[in-house]
Coordinates of C-alpha atoms in Angstrom, one line a residue:
Chain A
X7 CA 67.1 -41.5 -50.3
X8 CA 68.1 -43.9 -53.0
X9 CA 66.7 -47.4 -52.4
X10 CA 69.4 -49.8 -51.4
X11 CA 70.0 -52.9 -53.3
X12 CA 69.3 -54.8 -50.1
X13 CA 65.9 -53.3 -49.6
X14 CA 64.9 -53.9 -53.3
X15 CA 65.9 -57.5 -53.2
X16 CA 64.0 -57.9 -49.9
X17 CA 60.8 -56.7 -51.4
X18 CA 61.3 -59.0 -54.4
X19 CA 61.7 -62.0 -52.1
X20 CA 58.6 -61.0 -50.2
X21 CA 56.3 -61.0 -53.3
X22 CA 57.7 -64.2 -54.7
X23 CA 55.5 -67.3 -54.4
X24 CA 58.5 -69.5 -55.3
X25 CA 62.0 -69.2 -53.9
X26 CA 63.6 -66.2 -55.7
X27 CA 66.7 -67.2 -57.6
X28 CA 69.7 -64.9 -58.0
X29 CA 69.3 -65.3 -61.7
X30 CA 65.8 -63.7 -61.6
X31 CA 67.2 -60.9 -59.5
X32 CA 70.0 -60.3 -62.0
X33 CA 67.5 -60.1 -64.8
X34 CA 65.8 -57.2 -63.0
X35 CA 68.7 -55.5 -61.5
X36 CA 70.9 -55.4 -64.6
X37 CA 72.9 -52.5 -63.4
X38 CA 74.4 -54.4 -60.5
X39 CA 77.2 -57.0 -60.7
X40 CA 76.6 -60.6 -59.7
X41 CA 78.9 -60.0 -56.8
X42 CA 76.9 -57.0 -55.6
X43 CA 73.7 -59.1 -55.6
X44 CA 75.3 -62.1 -53.9
X45 CA 76.7 -59.8 -51.2
X46 CA 73.3 -58.1 -50.7
X47 CA 71.5 -61.5 -50.4
X48 CA 74.0 -62.7 -47.8
X49 CA 73.5 -59.4 -45.9
X50 CA 69.7 -60.0 -45.9
X51 CA 70.0 -63.6 -44.6
X52 CA 72.5 -62.5 -41.9
X53 CA 70.4 -59.6 -40.8
X54 CA 67.2 -61.5 -40.2
X55 CA 69.1 -64.4 -38.6
X56 CA 70.8 -62.1 -36.1
X57 CA 67.8 -59.9 -35.2
X58 CA 65.2 -60.7 -32.7
X59 CA 62.8 -61.2 -35.6
X60 CA 59.9 -63.6 -36.1
X61 CA 60.8 -64.2 -39.7
X62 CA 63.9 -65.4 -41.5
X63 CA 65.1 -65.5 -45.1
X64 CA 66.4 -69.0 -46.0
X65 CA 67.7 -70.7 -49.1
X66 CA 65.6 -73.3 -50.7
X67 CA 65.4 -74.8 -54.2
X68 CA 68.2 -72.6 -55.4
X69 CA 66.4 -69.4 -54.3
X70 CA 65.6 -67.3 -51.3
X71 CA 62.3 -67.2 -49.4
X72 CA 60.8 -65.6 -46.3
X73 CA 59.4 -67.9 -43.7
X74 CA 58.5 -67.8 -40.0
X75 CA 61.1 -69.0 -37.6
X76 CA 60.7 -72.8 -37.0
X77 CA 60.6 -72.4 -33.2
X78 CA 57.5 -70.2 -33.5
X79 CA 55.5 -72.9 -35.2
X80 CA 53.3 -73.6 -32.1
X81 CA 51.9 -70.0 -32.3
X82 CA 51.6 -70.0 -36.0
X83 CA 49.6 -73.2 -35.9
X84 CA 47.4 -71.8 -33.1
X85 CA 46.6 -68.8 -35.3
X86 CA 45.9 -70.9 -38.4
X87 CA 43.6 -73.1 -36.4
X88 CA 41.8 -70.1 -35.1
X89 CA 41.5 -68.7 -38.6
X90 CA 40.3 -72.0 -39.9
X91 CA 37.3 -71.8 -37.7
X92 CA 36.0 -68.8 -39.5
X93 CA 37.0 -70.0 -43.0
X94 CA 35.8 -72.6 -45.3
X95 CA 37.6 -74.6 -48.0
X96 CA 36.1 -74.3 -51.5
X97 CA 34.8 -77.9 -51.3
X98 CA 33.1 -77.1 -47.9
X99 CA 31.6 -73.9 -49.3
X100 CA 30.2 -75.8 -52.3
X101 CA 28.7 -78.4 -50.1
X102 CA 27.3 -75.9 -47.7
X103 CA 25.6 -74.0 -50.6
X104 CA 23.9 -77.2 -51.8
X105 CA 22.6 -78.0 -48.3
X106 CA 21.4 -74.4 -47.9
X107 CA 19.4 -74.3 -51.1
X108 CA 18.3 -78.0 -51.2
X109 CA 17.6 -78.8 -47.5
X110 CA 16.5 -81.3 -46.2
X111 CA 19.1 -83.4 -48.1
X112 CA 21.1 -86.6 -47.8
X113 CA 24.8 -87.2 -48.4
X114 CA 24.0 -89.2 -51.5
X115 CA 22.0 -86.4 -52.9
X116 CA 24.7 -83.8 -52.2
X117 CA 27.4 -86.1 -53.7
X118 CA 25.2 -86.5 -56.8
X119 CA 24.9 -82.7 -57.3
X120 CA 28.6 -82.2 -56.8
X121 CA 29.6 -85.2 -58.9
X122 CA 32.2 -85.7 -56.1
X123 CA 31.9 -87.5 -52.8
X124 CA 30.9 -84.9 -50.2
X125 CA 31.6 -86.9 -47.1
X126 CA 34.7 -85.1 -46.1
X127 CA 33.3 -81.6 -46.7
X128 CA 30.2 -82.6 -44.8
X129 CA 32.2 -83.7 -41.8
X130 CA 34.0 -80.3 -41.8
X131 CA 30.6 -78.5 -41.8
X132 CA 29.3 -80.7 -39.0
X133 CA 32.4 -80.0 -36.9
X134 CA 32.0 -76.3 -37.5
X135 CA 28.3 -76.7 -36.5
X136 CA 27.1 -75.0 -39.7
X137 CA 25.1 -78.1 -40.6
X138 CA 23.1 -80.4 -38.5
X139 CA 21.5 -83.9 -38.7
X140 CA 17.8 -83.7 -38.4
X141 CA 16.6 -87.3 -38.9
X142 CA 16.5 -90.0 -41.4
X143 CA 14.9 -90.2 -44.8
X144 CA 12.0 -92.7 -45.2
X145 CA 13.7 -94.3 -48.2
X146 CA 15.8 -97.5 -48.7
X147 CA 18.8 -97.4 -46.5
X148 CA 17.2 -94.7 -44.3
X149 CA 20.0 -92.2 -44.9
X150 CA 20.6 -89.3 -42.5
X151 CA 19.1 -85.9 -43.5
X152 CA 21.0 -82.7 -43.2
X153 CA 20.0 -79.1 -42.7
X154 CA 21.8 -75.9 -42.0
X155 CA 22.0 -74.8 -38.4
X156 CA 21.2 -71.6 -36.5
X157 CA 24.9 -70.9 -36.5
X158 CA 24.8 -71.0 -40.3
X159 CA 22.3 -68.1 -40.2
X160 CA 24.4 -66.1 -37.8
X161 CA 27.6 -66.8 -39.8
X162 CA 26.0 -65.2 -42.9
X163 CA 24.0 -62.6 -41.0
X164 CA 20.7 -64.0 -42.1
X165 CA 17.4 -63.8 -40.2
X166 CA 16.0 -66.8 -41.9
X167 CA 16.5 -69.1 -44.8
X168 CA 14.1 -67.0 -46.8
X169 CA 16.7 -64.3 -46.7
X170 CA 19.2 -66.4 -48.8
X171 CA 19.7 -64.7 -52.2
X172 CA 17.5 -66.5 -54.7
X173 CA 19.0 -68.1 -57.8
X174 CA 17.2 -65.5 -59.8
X175 CA 18.8 -62.7 -58.0
X176 CA 22.3 -64.2 -58.3
X177 CA 21.6 -65.0 -61.9
X178 CA 20.7 -61.3 -62.5
X179 CA 23.9 -60.2 -60.9
X180 CA 26.2 -62.6 -62.7
X181 CA 24.5 -62.6 -66.0
X182 CA 24.8 -58.9 -66.7
X183 CA 28.5 -59.3 -66.3
X184 CA 28.5 -61.8 -69.2
X185 CA 26.6 -59.3 -71.3
X186 CA 29.3 -56.7 -70.7
X187 CA 32.1 -59.0 -71.7
Chain B
X9 CA 29.6 -21.2 -76.1
X10 CA 33.2 -22.0 -75.3
X11 CA 35.2 -24.9 -76.6
X12 CA 34.9 -26.8 -73.4
X13 CA 31.2 -26.7 -74.1
X14 CA 31.7 -29.2 -76.8
X15 CA 32.7 -31.9 -74.4
X16 CA 31.1 -35.2 -75.3
X17 CA 28.4 -36.4 -73.0
X18 CA 30.1 -39.7 -72.3
X19 CA 32.5 -38.0 -70.0
X20 CA 29.6 -37.4 -67.6
X21 CA 29.0 -40.5 -65.6
X22 CA 25.3 -39.5 -65.3
X23 CA 22.8 -36.8 -65.7
X24 CA 23.6 -35.2 -62.4
X25 CA 27.2 -34.8 -63.5
X26 CA 26.1 -33.0 -66.6
X27 CA 23.7 -30.8 -64.5
X28 CA 26.5 -29.8 -62.1
X29 CA 28.8 -29.1 -65.1
X30 CA 26.2 -26.8 -66.6
X31 CA 25.5 -25.0 -63.3
X32 CA 29.2 -24.4 -62.9
X33 CA 29.7 -23.3 -66.5
X34 CA 26.9 -20.7 -66.1
X35 CA 28.4 -19.7 -62.8
X36 CA 25.1 -20.4 -61.0
X37 CA 24.6 -20.7 -57.3
X38 CA 23.6 -24.3 -56.6
X39 CA 21.2 -23.3 -53.8
X40 CA 19.4 -20.9 -56.0
X41 CA 19.3 -22.3 -59.6
X42 CA 17.2 -20.2 -62.0
X43 CA 15.1 -23.1 -63.3
X44 CA 14.2 -21.5 -66.6
X45 CA 17.8 -21.0 -67.6
X46 CA 19.2 -24.3 -66.5
X47 CA 16.3 -26.3 -68.0
X48 CA 16.8 -24.6 -71.3
X49 CA 20.5 -25.2 -71.2
X50 CA 20.1 -28.8 -70.2
X51 CA 17.5 -29.4 -73.0
X52 CA 19.8 -27.7 -75.6
X53 CA 22.5 -30.1 -74.6
X54 CA 20.3 -33.1 -75.0
X55 CA 19.0 -31.8 -78.3
X56 CA 22.3 -32.5 -80.0
X57 CA 21.6 -36.1 -80.6
X58 CA 25.1 -36.9 -81.5
X59 CA 26.2 -36.1 -78.0
X60 CA 23.9 -38.5 -76.4
X61 CA 25.1 -41.9 -75.2
X62 CA 22.2 -44.0 -76.1
X63 CA 22.6 -46.4 -73.2
X64 CA 22.2 -43.6 -70.8
X65 CA 19.7 -41.6 -72.7
X66 CA 16.8 -42.6 -70.5
X67 CA 18.4 -41.4 -67.4
X68 CA 19.3 -38.0 -68.9
X69 CA 15.7 -37.7 -70.0
X70 CA 14.4 -38.5 -66.5
X71 CA 16.4 -35.6 -65.2
X72 CA 15.1 -33.4 -68.0
X73 CA 11.6 -34.3 -67.1
X74 CA 12.3 -33.5 -63.5
X75 CA 13.7 -30.1 -64.5
X76 CA 10.6 -29.3 -66.6
X77 CA 8.3 -30.5 -63.7
X78 CA 10.0 -28.2 -61.3
X79 CA 9.9 -25.3 -63.7
X80 CA 6.1 -25.9 -64.3
X81 CA 5.5 -26.1 -60.6
X82 CA 7.2 -22.8 -60.1
X83 CA 5.1 -21.2 -62.9
X84 CA 1.8 -22.2 -61.4
X85 CA 0.1 -19.3 -59.7
X86 CA -0.4 -19.9 -55.9
X87 CA -2.4 -18.2 -53.3
X88 CA 0.3 -18.1 -50.7
X89 CA 4.0 -18.0 -51.3
X90 CA 5.7 -21.4 -51.1
X91 CA 7.1 -22.4 -47.7
X92 CA 10.8 -23.1 -47.8
X93 CA 10.5 -26.9 -47.5
X94 CA 7.9 -27.0 -50.2
X95 CA 10.1 -25.5 -52.8
X96 CA 10.2 -28.1 -55.6
X97 CA 13.8 -27.1 -56.2
X98 CA 14.8 -28.3 -52.7
X99 CA 14.8 -32.0 -53.6
X100 CA 16.9 -31.4 -56.6
X101 CA 19.4 -29.2 -54.7
X102 CA 19.8 -31.9 -52.1
X103 CA 20.4 -34.5 -54.7
X104 CA 23.0 -32.3 -56.4
X105 CA 24.8 -31.6 -53.1
X106 CA 24.8 -35.2 -52.1
X107 CA 26.1 -36.1 -55.6
X108 CA 28.9 -33.5 -55.3
X109 CA 29.9 -35.0 -52.0
X110 CA 30.0 -38.5 -53.4
X111 CA 32.2 -37.1 -56.3
X112 CA 34.6 -35.5 -53.8
X113 CA 34.7 -38.7 -51.9
X114 CA 35.5 -40.5 -55.1
X115 CA 38.5 -38.2 -55.7
X116 CA 39.8 -38.9 -52.2
X117 CA 39.3 -42.6 -52.6
X118 CA 41.0 -42.5 -56.0
X119 CA 44.1 -40.9 -54.4
X120 CA 44.1 -43.6 -51.7
X121 CA 43.8 -46.3 -54.4
X122 CA 46.8 -44.8 -56.2
X123 CA 48.8 -44.9 -53.0
X124 CA 47.8 -48.5 -52.2
X125 CA 48.6 -49.6 -55.7
X126 CA 52.2 -48.9 -54.9
X127 CA 52.3 -51.4 -52.0
X128 CA 52.3 -55.1 -52.6
X129 CA 50.7 -57.5 -50.2
X130 CA 50.8 -61.2 -50.6
X131 CA 47.7 -63.1 -51.4
X132 CA 49.4 -66.4 -50.7
X133 CA 50.7 -67.9 -47.5
X134 CA 54.4 -68.4 -46.9
X135 CA 55.6 -71.9 -46.5
X136 CA 54.4 -73.3 -43.2
X137 CA 54.2 -76.7 -41.7
X138 CA 52.0 -78.6 -44.2
X139 CA 48.4 -78.9 -43.1
X140 CA 45.7 -80.7 -45.0
X141 CA 43.3 -77.8 -45.4
X142 CA 45.3 -74.6 -46.0
X143 CA 43.1 -73.5 -48.8
X144 CA 40.6 -72.1 -46.4
X145 CA 38.9 -68.9 -47.5
X146 CA 36.7 -66.4 -45.8
X147 CA 33.3 -66.7 -47.4
X148 CA 30.4 -64.2 -47.7
X149 CA 26.8 -64.7 -48.4
X150 CA 27.5 -63.7 -52.0
X151 CA 30.1 -66.4 -52.3
X152 CA 27.6 -69.0 -51.0
X153 CA 25.0 -68.0 -53.5
X154 CA 27.4 -67.6 -56.3
X155 CA 28.9 -71.0 -55.7
X156 CA 25.5 -72.6 -55.7
X157 CA 24.4 -70.7 -58.8
X158 CA 27.6 -71.7 -60.7
X159 CA 27.1 -75.3 -59.6
X160 CA 23.5 -75.3 -60.9
X161 CA 24.6 -73.7 -64.2
X162 CA 27.2 -76.4 -64.6
X163 CA 24.7 -79.1 -64.1
X164 CA 22.2 -77.5 -66.4
X165 CA 24.9 -77.7 -69.1
X166 CA 25.5 -81.3 -68.3
X167 CA 21.8 -81.8 -68.6
X168 CA 21.6 -83.7 -65.4
X169 CA 18.2 -83.3 -63.7
X170 CA 18.5 -83.3 -60.0
X171 CA 15.6 -84.3 -57.9
X172 CA 14.8 -82.2 -54.9
X173 CA 15.1 -84.0 -51.6
X174 CA 11.3 -84.4 -51.1
X175 CA 10.3 -87.0 -48.5
X176 CA 8.6 -89.7 -50.5
X177 CA 8.3 -93.1 -48.8
X178 CA 8.7 -96.1 -51.0
X179 CA 6.5 -98.1 -48.6
X180 CA 3.8 -95.6 -48.5
X181 CA 3.7 -95.1 -52.2
X182 CA 3.6 -98.9 -52.7
X183 CA 0.7 -99.1 -50.3
X184 CA -1.0 -96.3 -52.2
X185 CA -0.7 -98.2 -55.5
X186 CA -1.9 -101.5 -54.0
X187 CA -4.9 -99.7 -52.4
X188 CA -5.7 -98.2 -55.8
X189 CA -5.5 -101.6 -57.4
X190 CA -7.7 -103.2 -54.8
X191 CA -10.3 -100.5 -55.2
X192 CA -10.3 -100.3 -59.0
X193 CA -9.2 -103.7 -60.0
X194 CA -6.5 -102.3 -62.3
X195 CA -4.5 -99.1 -62.8
X196 CA -4.3 -97.2 -66.0
X197 CA -0.7 -96.2 -66.5
X198 CA -1.2 -92.9 -68.2
X199 CA -4.1 -91.8 -66.1
X200 CA -2.3 -92.7 -62.8
X201 CA 0.8 -90.6 -63.7
X202 CA -1.3 -87.7 -64.8
X203 CA -2.7 -87.6 -61.3
X204 CA 0.6 -87.2 -59.6
X205 CA 1.2 -83.8 -58.1
X206 CA 4.7 -83.3 -59.4
X207 CA 7.2 -84.6 -61.9
X208 CA 9.3 -85.9 -59.0
X209 CA 6.4 -87.7 -57.4
X210 CA 5.5 -89.3 -60.8
X211 CA 9.1 -90.4 -61.2
X212 CA 9.0 -91.8 -57.7
X213 CA 5.8 -93.6 -58.4
X214 CA 7.3 -95.1 -61.5
X215 CA 10.3 -96.5 -59.6
X216 CA 7.9 -97.8 -57.0
X217 CA 5.9 -99.6 -59.7
X218 CA 9.0 -101.1 -61.2
X219 CA 9.9 -102.4 -57.7
X220 CA 6.4 -103.9 -57.3
X221 CA 6.7 -105.6 -60.7
X222 CA 10.2 -106.9 -59.9
X223 CA 8.9 -108.3 -56.6
X224 CA 6.0 -109.9 -58.6
X225 CA 3.4 -108.1 -56.6
X226 CA 1.8 -106.6 -59.7
X227 CA 1.8 -107.4 -63.4
X228 CA 1.9 -104.8 -66.1
X229 CA 0.2 -105.6 -69.4
X230 CA 0.0 -103.8 -72.7
X231 CA -2.8 -105.1 -74.9
X232 CA -1.3 -103.9 -78.2
X233 CA 1.5 -101.7 -79.3
X234 CA 1.0 -98.0 -78.3
X235 CA -2.1 -98.8 -76.3
X236 CA -2.1 -97.8 -72.6
X237 CA -0.4 -100.1 -70.1
X238 CA -2.6 -101.5 -67.4
X239 CA -1.3 -102.7 -64.1
X240 CA -3.0 -105.6 -62.3
X241 CA -2.5 -106.9 -58.8
X242 CA -1.3 -110.6 -58.8
X243 CA -4.0 -112.9 -57.5
X244 CA -2.0 -114.0 -54.4
X245 CA -2.1 -110.3 -53.2
X246 CA -5.8 -109.6 -54.0
X247 CA -7.2 -110.8 -50.6
Chain C
X16 CA 66.5 -68.5 -25.8
X17 CA 62.9 -67.7 -25.0
X18 CA 61.1 -66.3 -28.0
X19 CA 60.2 -62.6 -27.5
X20 CA 56.6 -61.5 -27.7
X21 CA 57.7 -59.2 -30.5
X22 CA 59.1 -62.0 -32.6
X23 CA 56.1 -64.2 -32.0
X24 CA 53.7 -61.4 -33.1
X25 CA 55.9 -60.7 -36.1
X26 CA 55.5 -64.3 -37.3
X27 CA 51.8 -64.2 -36.8
X28 CA 51.4 -61.0 -38.8
X29 CA 53.6 -62.6 -41.5
X30 CA 51.3 -65.7 -41.9
X31 CA 48.1 -63.6 -42.1
X32 CA 46.7 -62.7 -45.5
X33 CA 44.2 -60.4 -44.0
X34 CA 45.3 -57.7 -41.4
X35 CA 45.9 -59.4 -38.1
X36 CA 43.8 -57.7 -35.4
X37 CA 45.1 -57.2 -31.8
X38 CA 42.0 -59.2 -30.7
X39 CA 43.3 -62.3 -32.6
X40 CA 46.7 -61.9 -31.1
X41 CA 45.2 -61.7 -27.6
X42 CA 43.3 -64.9 -28.2
X43 CA 46.6 -66.7 -28.9
X44 CA 48.9 -64.9 -26.5
X45 CA 46.6 -65.1 -23.5
X46 CA 49.4 -64.9 -21.0
X47 CA 50.2 -61.3 -22.1
X48 CA 48.4 -58.1 -21.1
X49 CA 46.8 -56.0 -23.8
X50 CA 49.4 -53.3 -23.0
X51 CA 52.3 -55.7 -23.7
X52 CA 50.8 -56.7 -27.0
X53 CA 50.1 -53.1 -28.1
X54 CA 53.7 -52.1 -27.1
X55 CA 55.1 -55.0 -29.0
X56 CA 53.0 -54.1 -32.1
X57 CA 54.2 -50.5 -32.0
X58 CA 57.8 -51.8 -31.7
X59 CA 57.4 -53.9 -34.8
X60 CA 55.9 -51.1 -36.8
X61 CA 58.7 -48.7 -35.7
X62 CA 61.5 -51.1 -36.3
X63 CA 60.5 -51.8 -39.9
X64 CA 59.9 -48.2 -40.6
X65 CA 63.3 -47.1 -39.4
X66 CA 65.3 -49.9 -40.9
X67 CA 66.7 -50.0 -44.5
X68 CA 64.1 -52.7 -45.2
X69 CA 62.2 -53.5 -48.3
X70 CA 59.1 -54.4 -46.3
X71 CA 57.0 -52.6 -43.7
X72 CA 54.3 -53.4 -41.3
X73 CA 51.3 -51.1 -41.7
X74 CA 47.9 -50.7 -40.1
X75 CA 44.8 -51.4 -42.1
X76 CA 41.2 -52.6 -41.5
X77 CA 41.9 -52.5 -37.7
X78 CA 44.8 -54.9 -38.0
X79 CA 48.5 -55.2 -39.0
X80 CA 49.9 -56.4 -42.3
X81 CA 53.2 -56.8 -44.1
X82 CA 53.7 -55.1 -47.5
X83 CA 56.4 -53.8 -49.7
X84 CA 57.5 -50.2 -49.4
X85 CA 55.7 -48.0 -52.0
X86 CA 58.9 -46.7 -53.5
X87 CA 59.9 -50.2 -54.5
X88 CA 56.8 -50.6 -56.7
X89 CA 58.8 -50.3 -60.0
X90 CA 61.0 -53.3 -59.2
X91 CA 58.1 -55.4 -57.9
X92 CA 56.2 -54.8 -61.1
X93 CA 59.2 -55.8 -63.1
X94 CA 59.5 -59.0 -61.2
X95 CA 55.8 -59.8 -61.6
X96 CA 55.9 -58.7 -65.2
X97 CA 53.0 -56.3 -64.8
X98 CA 52.7 -53.0 -66.6
X99 CA 50.1 -51.4 -64.3
X100 CA 47.5 -52.5 -61.9
X101 CA 43.9 -52.1 -63.0
X102 CA 42.0 -49.5 -61.1
X103 CA 38.3 -49.4 -60.4
X104 CA 36.2 -47.8 -63.2
X105 CA 34.6 -44.4 -62.4
X106 CA 31.2 -46.0 -62.2
X107 CA 32.4 -48.7 -59.8
X108 CA 34.2 -46.2 -57.6
X109 CA 31.1 -43.9 -57.5
X110 CA 28.9 -46.8 -56.6
X111 CA 31.4 -47.9 -53.9
X112 CA 31.5 -44.4 -52.4
X113 CA 27.7 -44.4 -52.2
X114 CA 27.6 -47.8 -50.5
X115 CA 30.4 -46.7 -48.1
X116 CA 28.5 -43.6 -47.0
X117 CA 25.0 -44.9 -47.1
X118 CA 25.4 -48.5 -46.0
X119 CA 23.3 -50.6 -45.4
X120 CA 21.8 -49.8 -48.8
X121 CA 19.8 -51.6 -51.6
X122 CA 20.5 -51.6 -55.3
X123 CA 17.4 -49.4 -56.0
X124 CA 18.6 -46.9 -53.4
X125 CA 22.1 -46.8 -55.0
X126 CA 20.6 -46.3 -58.5
X127 CA 18.3 -43.5 -57.2
X128 CA 21.3 -41.6 -55.8
X129 CA 23.3 -42.1 -58.9
X130 CA 20.3 -41.3 -61.2
X131 CA 21.9 -44.2 -63.3
X132 CA 21.3 -47.9 -63.0
X133 CA 24.0 -49.3 -60.7
X134 CA 23.5 -53.0 -61.4
X135 CA 26.6 -53.5 -63.5
X136 CA 28.9 -51.5 -61.2
X137 CA 27.5 -53.4 -58.2
X138 CA 28.4 -56.7 -59.9
X139 CA 32.0 -55.7 -60.4
X140 CA 32.2 -54.7 -56.7
X141 CA 30.7 -58.0 -55.6
X142 CA 33.0 -60.0 -57.8
X143 CA 36.0 -58.1 -56.5
X144 CA 34.7 -58.8 -53.0
X145 CA 34.8 -55.1 -52.1
X146 CA 31.1 -55.2 -51.3
X147 CA 29.0 -57.9 -49.6
X148 CA 25.4 -58.9 -49.3
X149 CA 24.3 -58.7 -45.7
X150 CA 20.7 -59.7 -45.7
X151 CA 17.4 -58.2 -46.8
X152 CA 15.6 -55.0 -46.1
X153 CA 12.3 -55.3 -44.3
X154 CA 10.4 -53.4 -46.9
X155 CA 8.2 -54.5 -49.8
X156 CA 9.9 -56.8 -52.1
X157 CA 12.5 -57.5 -49.4
X158 CA 15.5 -56.3 -51.5
X159 CA 19.0 -57.5 -50.7
X160 CA 21.1 -55.0 -48.7
X161 CA 24.8 -54.3 -49.4
X162 CA 27.7 -53.2 -47.2
X163 CA 31.4 -52.6 -47.8
X164 CA 33.7 -55.5 -46.8
X165 CA 37.0 -55.8 -45.0
X166 CA 38.7 -56.0 -48.3
X167 CA 37.2 -52.5 -49.1
X168 CA 39.2 -51.2 -46.2
X169 CA 42.5 -52.9 -47.2
X170 CA 42.0 -51.9 -50.8
X171 CA 42.1 -48.2 -49.9
X172 CA 44.4 -48.6 -46.9
X173 CA 41.7 -47.5 -44.5
X174 CA 41.8 -48.6 -40.9
X175 CA 38.0 -48.3 -40.4
X176 CA 35.0 -46.7 -42.0
X177 CA 35.7 -43.8 -39.7
X178 CA 38.7 -43.1 -41.8
X179 CA 36.5 -42.1 -44.8
X180 CA 36.5 -38.4 -45.4
X181 CA 33.8 -36.8 -43.3
X182 CA 31.1 -34.6 -44.6
X183 CA 32.9 -31.6 -43.2
X184 CA 36.1 -32.5 -44.9
X185 CA 34.3 -33.0 -48.2
X186 CA 32.5 -29.7 -47.8
X187 CA 35.8 -28.0 -47.3
X188 CA 37.2 -29.5 -50.5
X189 CA 34.1 -28.3 -52.4
X190 CA 34.5 -24.8 -51.1
X191 CA 38.1 -24.7 -52.1
X192 CA 37.1 -25.9 -55.5
X193 CA 34.6 -23.1 -55.8
X194 CA 37.1 -20.5 -54.6
X195 CA 39.5 -21.8 -57.3
X196 CA 37.1 -21.1 -60.0

């Protein structure tokens, strides 16, 4: 079966990060008239709107985009929150790696290594219980000291902190790649 | 020798590939390889230096050594005939069979890869209600170690020396210095730092000393340029 | 109008980057039975497969995911301005197969099976996230151990490790090869 213009455009909208404009479609589908393309786009919008579907195609910034139906937001949010629990932001990951390898460590020390304030990332890690407070440092200001938790070990499938890959091991892995380049 | 025999060695991913190729070319049964024949063929192949990929030479030679070893084992006169599981060829055969299986699996995975390359998934999220931390990623142990390593490398480049979070107490160190002064009258700057157990501790002691000087607890005196600095306790603290 | 279970699940699959597992759906849609959810999932898969649609829902790594139809690949490539997608190198694929069949496995064990050092290939696989470090082996030197990741399954469109060709299947292929010669 020949692929319909409608199905082709649908796949293009799907893989576009930005709203897909009719102009872009016309550049790719040169053998179709502007009218054909506009009709197909309208058909796509209508068909998703009329179906009992969780997703819609809507117009935005002069282009077309897939999105979930607005009324399904509560469930989408629930999923994203659930996912969030098992995921880390790049900032949180960086902070966690510093704590893992440099524990016990204070917030000021983490921020110094990152060259960026780590307070927000640290809060995320504490909320996820990947990091815990284990006391105060006997130094001016008596700052809190942080360590990784047991949950941290389970999360990464480690038996103990000794099982963390050493910097030498990672260096070996990453450096040979540079040789090859 | 046929034309296909002239295939360059590089097309073989490793010595086992070459060995299997030779076994098939000679139409030999993998379970019952005539060691003398196959060893000779294998060595002939390696003999042509031009065909050898230098990076992999070592591994090809390891297998050559293994073949010669097996051949020699089989030539040794023995009192009793070898039991089946003591046949030196057995390990080689098992490795070859396992290798063939892996190769077949590779072909199947390659097919699947080809199929999958035709479908496109998104690696970005569609527009959803804005949330502050949508850039969450699933992380692995490798990610954790890699991020840390990259971070350390970056710092090394910036030549920033980071002190490890050792627990030194300013108060304890100050007391230690004062005790030393009370006992010895003065403190030789160079000698004292040489005694410190680590660079970090020395650095810490230095800060501590600066603090004591600032608070006018001790006084540091250098007799002449380039001579050692001596630290004395101020009279009011000597008691 | 009340949102149907089908439309809700559809939106959840849509906002997932990794395959959405029935378990996750069950965590969110607690008021529905497992059976309801499974039925709705099947309905979604069937409806996209039967429609003249550019996208489909398929099963991979134990979950469900949206993707474009394979036959639309030429247009997608044209849109994304890509000539071809890079495949794994033969060495990386061989190393990956060894890990898949022999996991958990150490670098030394992989190299021994290949009779070739596998360090470089392993690096590629780690950086592509097709393989992950999962701890250390309790043997002298405590080497790191490796396993295939979820991304390995999605990369090859496998639902689980059980989908890998079995030893019997492989033996059959080998026999056929021999017969052919």
